Amino acid sequence: MAGEIVSTITGSGIPLRGNDIDTDRIIPARFLKCVTFDGIGEHAFEDDIKGLAEKGEVHPFVDERFANGAILVANKNFGCGSSREHAPQSLKRWGVEAIVAESYSEIFYGNCVSLAMPCFTADHDTCARLQDIIESEPASELRIDVAEAAIQAGEETIQLEIQAGAQGQFLDGSWDARAGLLENLKGVKQVASKLPYVSNYA
């Protein structure tokens, strides 16, 4: 009952420039009240989008050139701030299938893994190069090979990095912790039966 295998991600890109883009910018706190994640994707970067619109500028997430983007390319310390899982959920439900950035918040990274959304890293120049490619040819298709940790942009293949543990989880489907628990439900019940605060709660 493992999750789906994530071996390749194909689609156009979204360039999101800037360091320290935190989870409150990805999904504002007022949307944390939702009891399900349904529809949360439409609120991704809502405040940033409004702020730029007031200045006559367009955020990449509402820029028609990147409307169907699946591969987000960001910069340093992406997903920092609070640990809200709503942030990766909003990106996933908006349509993001993979992220390339210089670095991530550790908790954000882990939350992305649990959604089968691979997070790759690359140095500043590589991320800037990918952002330039996307901006100059927004409709062009990008292809990420998870096993090779590489992204193909046109005739160019660019090497990326990914944590070995996460890479293995995507390739064997073990990223889905819930599926793993259900697959080993008998063992879970056996362990629970030995815990006094579960089996002998007074």
GROMACS .gro file of C-alpha atoms in nm:
model
  202
    1MET     CA    1   0.000   0.000   0.000
    2ALA     CA    2   0.291   0.234  -0.069
    3GLY     CA    3   0.225   0.573  -0.224
    4GLU     CA    4   0.272   0.642  -0.592
    5ILE     CA    5   0.622   0.633  -0.735
    6VAL     CA    6   0.755   0.981  -0.817
    7SER     CA    7   1.031   0.934  -1.073
    8THR     CA    8   0.980   1.223  -1.314
    9ILE     CA    9   0.812   1.563  -1.302
   10THR     CA   10   0.732   1.733  -1.629
   11GLY     CA   11   0.579   2.074  -1.692
   12SER     CA   12   0.647   2.440  -1.736
   13GLY     CA   13   0.810   2.647  -1.464
   14ILE     CA   14   0.733   2.931  -1.224
   15PRO     CA   15   1.015   3.171  -1.134
   16LEU     CA   16   0.980   3.310  -0.783
   17ARG     CA   17   1.271   3.537  -0.705
   18GLY     CA   18   1.373   3.645  -0.356
   19ASN     CA   19   1.522   3.501  -0.038
   20ASP     CA   20   1.343   3.415   0.288
   21ILE     CA   21   0.996   3.370   0.140
   22ASP     CA   22   0.818   3.245   0.450
   23THR     CA   23   0.510   3.033   0.504
   24ASP     CA   24   0.298   3.334   0.603
   25ARG     CA   25   0.359   3.478   0.259
   26ILE     CA   26   0.289   3.144   0.093
   27ILE     CA   27  -0.045   3.111   0.273
   28PRO     CA   28  -0.159   3.392   0.509
   29ALA     CA   29  -0.252   3.292   0.865
   30ARG     CA   30  -0.623   3.366   0.824
   31PHE     CA   31  -0.653   3.060   0.599
   32LEU     CA   32  -0.529   2.825   0.872
   33LYS     CA   33  -0.883   2.810   1.011
   34CYS     CA   34  -0.996   2.574   0.736
   35VAL     CA   35  -1.079   2.219   0.849
   36THR     CA   36  -0.982   2.069   0.513
   37PHE     CA   37  -0.731   2.179   0.253
   38ASP     CA   38  -0.993   2.194  -0.023
   39GLY     CA   39  -0.966   2.517  -0.218
   40ILE     CA   40  -0.661   2.641  -0.029
   41GLY     CA   41  -0.455   2.650  -0.347
   42GLU     CA   42  -0.644   2.952  -0.478
   43HIS     CA   43  -0.519   3.154  -0.181
   44ALA     CA   44  -0.147   3.085  -0.231
   45PHE     CA   45   0.050   3.411  -0.202
   46GLU     CA   46  -0.276   3.605  -0.176
   47ASP     CA   47  -0.133   3.899   0.019
   48ASP     CA   48   0.180   3.921  -0.196
   49ILE     CA   49  -0.039   3.917  -0.506
   50LYS     CA   50  -0.254   4.201  -0.374
   51GLY     CA   51   0.046   4.402  -0.262
   52LEU     CA   52   0.211   4.382  -0.602
   53ALA     CA   53  -0.116   4.458  -0.782
   54GLU     CA   54  -0.146   4.782  -0.584
   55LYS     CA   55   0.191   4.883  -0.729
   56GLY     CA   56   0.092   4.780  -1.080
   57GLU     CA   57   0.306   4.467  -1.071
   58VAL     CA   58   0.215   4.103  -1.133
   59HIS     CA   59   0.305   3.813  -0.906
   60PRO     CA   60   0.424   3.497  -1.085
   61PHE     CA   61   0.132   3.298  -0.943
   62VAL     CA   62  -0.119   3.514  -1.132
   63ASP     CA   63   0.101   3.585  -1.432
   64GLU     CA   64  -0.067   3.423  -1.734
   65ARG     CA   65   0.273   3.319  -1.868
   66PHE     CA   66   0.318   3.080  -1.577
   67ALA     CA   67  -0.047   2.980  -1.528
   68ASN     CA   68   0.013   2.607  -1.570
   69GLY     CA   69   0.352   2.592  -1.402
   70ALA     CA   70   0.441   2.270  -1.225
   71ILE     CA   71   0.804   2.331  -1.128
   72LEU     CA   72   0.867   2.622  -0.892
   73VAL     CA   73   1.215   2.774  -0.889
   74ALA     CA   74   1.288   2.984  -0.579
   75ASN     CA   75   1.594   3.109  -0.393
   76LYS     CA   76   1.742   3.090  -0.042
   77ASN     CA   77   1.561   2.974   0.275
   78PHE     CA   78   1.232   2.904   0.099
   79GLY     CA   79   0.946   2.805   0.332
   80CYS     CA   80   1.099   2.956   0.646
   81GLY     CA   81   0.884   3.087   0.931
   82SER     CA   82   0.607   2.891   1.103
   83SER     CA   83   0.576   2.519   1.044
   84ARG     CA   84   0.223   2.534   0.900
   85GLU     CA   85   0.159   2.240   0.669
   86HIS     CA   86  -0.094   2.460   0.491
   87ALA     CA   87   0.195   2.621   0.302
   88PRO     CA   88   0.304   2.316   0.100
   89GLN     CA   89  -0.060   2.209   0.076
   90SER     CA   90  -0.151   2.540  -0.090
   91LEU     CA   91   0.138   2.508  -0.337
   92LYS     CA   92   0.049   2.148  -0.419
   93ARG     CA   93  -0.318   2.231  -0.469
   94TRP     CA   94  -0.228   2.532  -0.682
   95GLY     CA   95  -0.046   2.291  -0.914
   96VAL     CA   96   0.317   2.285  -0.803
   97GLU     CA   97   0.464   1.935  -0.836
   98ALA     CA   98   0.829   2.002  -0.752
   99ILE     CA   99   1.048   2.283  -0.620
  100VAL     CA  100   1.405   2.385  -0.694
  101ALA     CA  101   1.561   2.634  -0.452
  102GLU     CA  102   1.892   2.724  -0.294
  103SER     CA  103   1.778   2.606   0.050
  104TYR     CA  104   1.464   2.535   0.255
  105SER     CA  105   1.329   2.540   0.606
  106GLU     CA  106   1.373   2.186   0.739
  107ILE     CA  107   1.011   2.148   0.851
  108PHE     CA  108   0.878   2.286   0.523
  109TYR     CA  109   1.099   2.040   0.336
  110GLY     CA  110   0.962   1.747   0.537
  111ASN     CA  111   0.603   1.858   0.482
  112CYS     CA  112   0.668   1.868   0.107
  113VAL     CA  113   0.806   1.513   0.114
  114SER     CA  114   0.486   1.391   0.280
  115LEU     CA  115   0.290   1.536  -0.015
  116ALA     CA  116   0.506   1.367  -0.281
  117MET     CA  117   0.640   1.709  -0.382
  118PRO     CA  118   1.018   1.676  -0.430
  119CYS     CA  119   1.238   1.964  -0.318
  120PHE     CA  120   1.571   1.993  -0.497
  121THR     CA  121   1.855   2.228  -0.420
  122ALA     CA  122   2.101   2.412  -0.643
  123ASP     CA  123   2.340   2.701  -0.598
  124HIS     CA  124   2.241   3.062  -0.655
  125ASP     CA  125   2.372   3.082  -1.010
  126THR     CA  126   2.189   2.765  -1.113
  127CYS     CA  127   1.858   2.884  -0.968
  128ALA     CA  128   1.902   3.222  -1.138
  129ARG     CA  129   1.981   3.046  -1.465
  130LEU     CA  130   1.664   2.837  -1.442
  131GLN     CA  131   1.457   3.144  -1.356
  132ASP     CA  132   1.601   3.324  -1.658
  133ILE     CA  133   1.515   3.028  -1.883
  134ILE     CA  134   1.158   3.017  -1.755
  135GLU     CA  135   1.107   3.391  -1.793
  136SER     CA  136   1.246   3.395  -2.147
  137GLU     CA  137   1.056   3.084  -2.258
  138PRO     CA  138   0.761   3.046  -2.020
  139ALA     CA  139   0.583   2.782  -2.228
  140SER     CA  140   0.888   2.558  -2.258
  141GLU     CA  141   0.871   2.219  -2.091
  142LEU     CA  142   1.103   2.126  -1.807
  143ARG     CA  143   1.167   1.768  -1.702
  144ILE     CA  144   1.309   1.654  -1.369
  145ASP     CA  145   1.455   1.306  -1.332
  146VAL     CA  146   1.434   1.222  -0.963
  147ALA     CA  147   1.679   0.930  -0.976
  148GLU     CA  148   1.939   1.138  -1.157
  149ALA     CA  149   1.857   1.458  -0.964
  150ALA     CA  150   1.873   1.655  -1.287
  151ILE     CA  151   1.646   1.895  -1.473
  152GLN     CA  152   1.629   1.921  -1.849
  153ALA     CA  153   1.547   2.260  -1.999
  154GLY     CA  154   1.549   2.242  -2.376
  155GLU     CA  155   1.883   2.096  -2.483
  156GLU     CA  156   2.040   2.180  -2.148
  157THR     CA  157   2.061   1.932  -1.859
  158ILE     CA  158   2.134   2.087  -1.521
  159GLN     CA  159   2.244   1.888  -1.218
  160LEU     CA  160   2.052   1.936  -0.894
  161GLU     CA  161   2.079   1.789  -0.545
  162ILE     CA  162   1.827   1.611  -0.325
  163GLN     CA  163   1.854   1.445   0.016
  164ALA     CA  164   1.923   1.075  -0.036
  165GLY     CA  165   1.654   0.969   0.211
  166ALA     CA  166   1.383   1.175   0.044
  167GLN     CA  167   1.498   1.065  -0.300
  168GLY     CA  168   1.461   0.701  -0.199
  169GLN     CA  169   1.114   0.764  -0.058
  170PHE     CA  170   0.994   0.915  -0.385
  171LEU     CA  171   1.138   0.630  -0.589
  172ASP     CA  172   0.989   0.349  -0.377
  173GLY     CA  173   0.667   0.522  -0.270
  174SER     CA  174   0.746   0.524   0.101
  175TRP     CA  175   0.695   0.903   0.123
  176ASP     CA  176   0.333   0.829   0.223
  177ALA     CA  177   0.358   0.768   0.599
  178ARG     CA  178  -0.016   0.708   0.634
  179ALA     CA  179  -0.006   0.433   0.372
  180GLY     CA  180   0.286   0.279   0.560
  181LEU     CA  181   0.089   0.274   0.884
  182LEU     CA  182  -0.214   0.117   0.716
  183GLU     CA  183   0.006  -0.143   0.551
  184ASN     CA  184   0.145  -0.238   0.893
  185LEU     CA  185  -0.176  -0.193   1.090
  186LYS     CA  186  -0.134  -0.523   1.273
  187GLY     CA  187   0.203  -0.414   1.406
  188VAL     CA  188   0.066  -0.072   1.501
  189LYS     CA  189  -0.210  -0.237   1.706
  190GLN     CA  190   0.040  -0.467   1.875
  191VAL     CA  191   0.255  -0.174   1.982
  192ALA     CA  192  -0.050   0.024   2.095
  193SER     CA  193  -0.170  -0.267   2.309
  194LYS     CA  194   0.153  -0.248   2.511
  195LEU     CA  195   0.123   0.122   2.585
  196PRO     CA  196  -0.046   0.179   2.923
  197TYR     CA  197  -0.182   0.517   2.823
  198VAL     CA  198  -0.360   0.351   2.530
  199SER     CA  199  -0.467   0.009   2.657
  200ASN     CA  200  -0.505   0.069   3.033
  201TYR     CA  201  -0.611   0.428   3.055
  202ALA     CA  202  -0.785   0.489   3.388
   0.00000   0.00000   0.00000
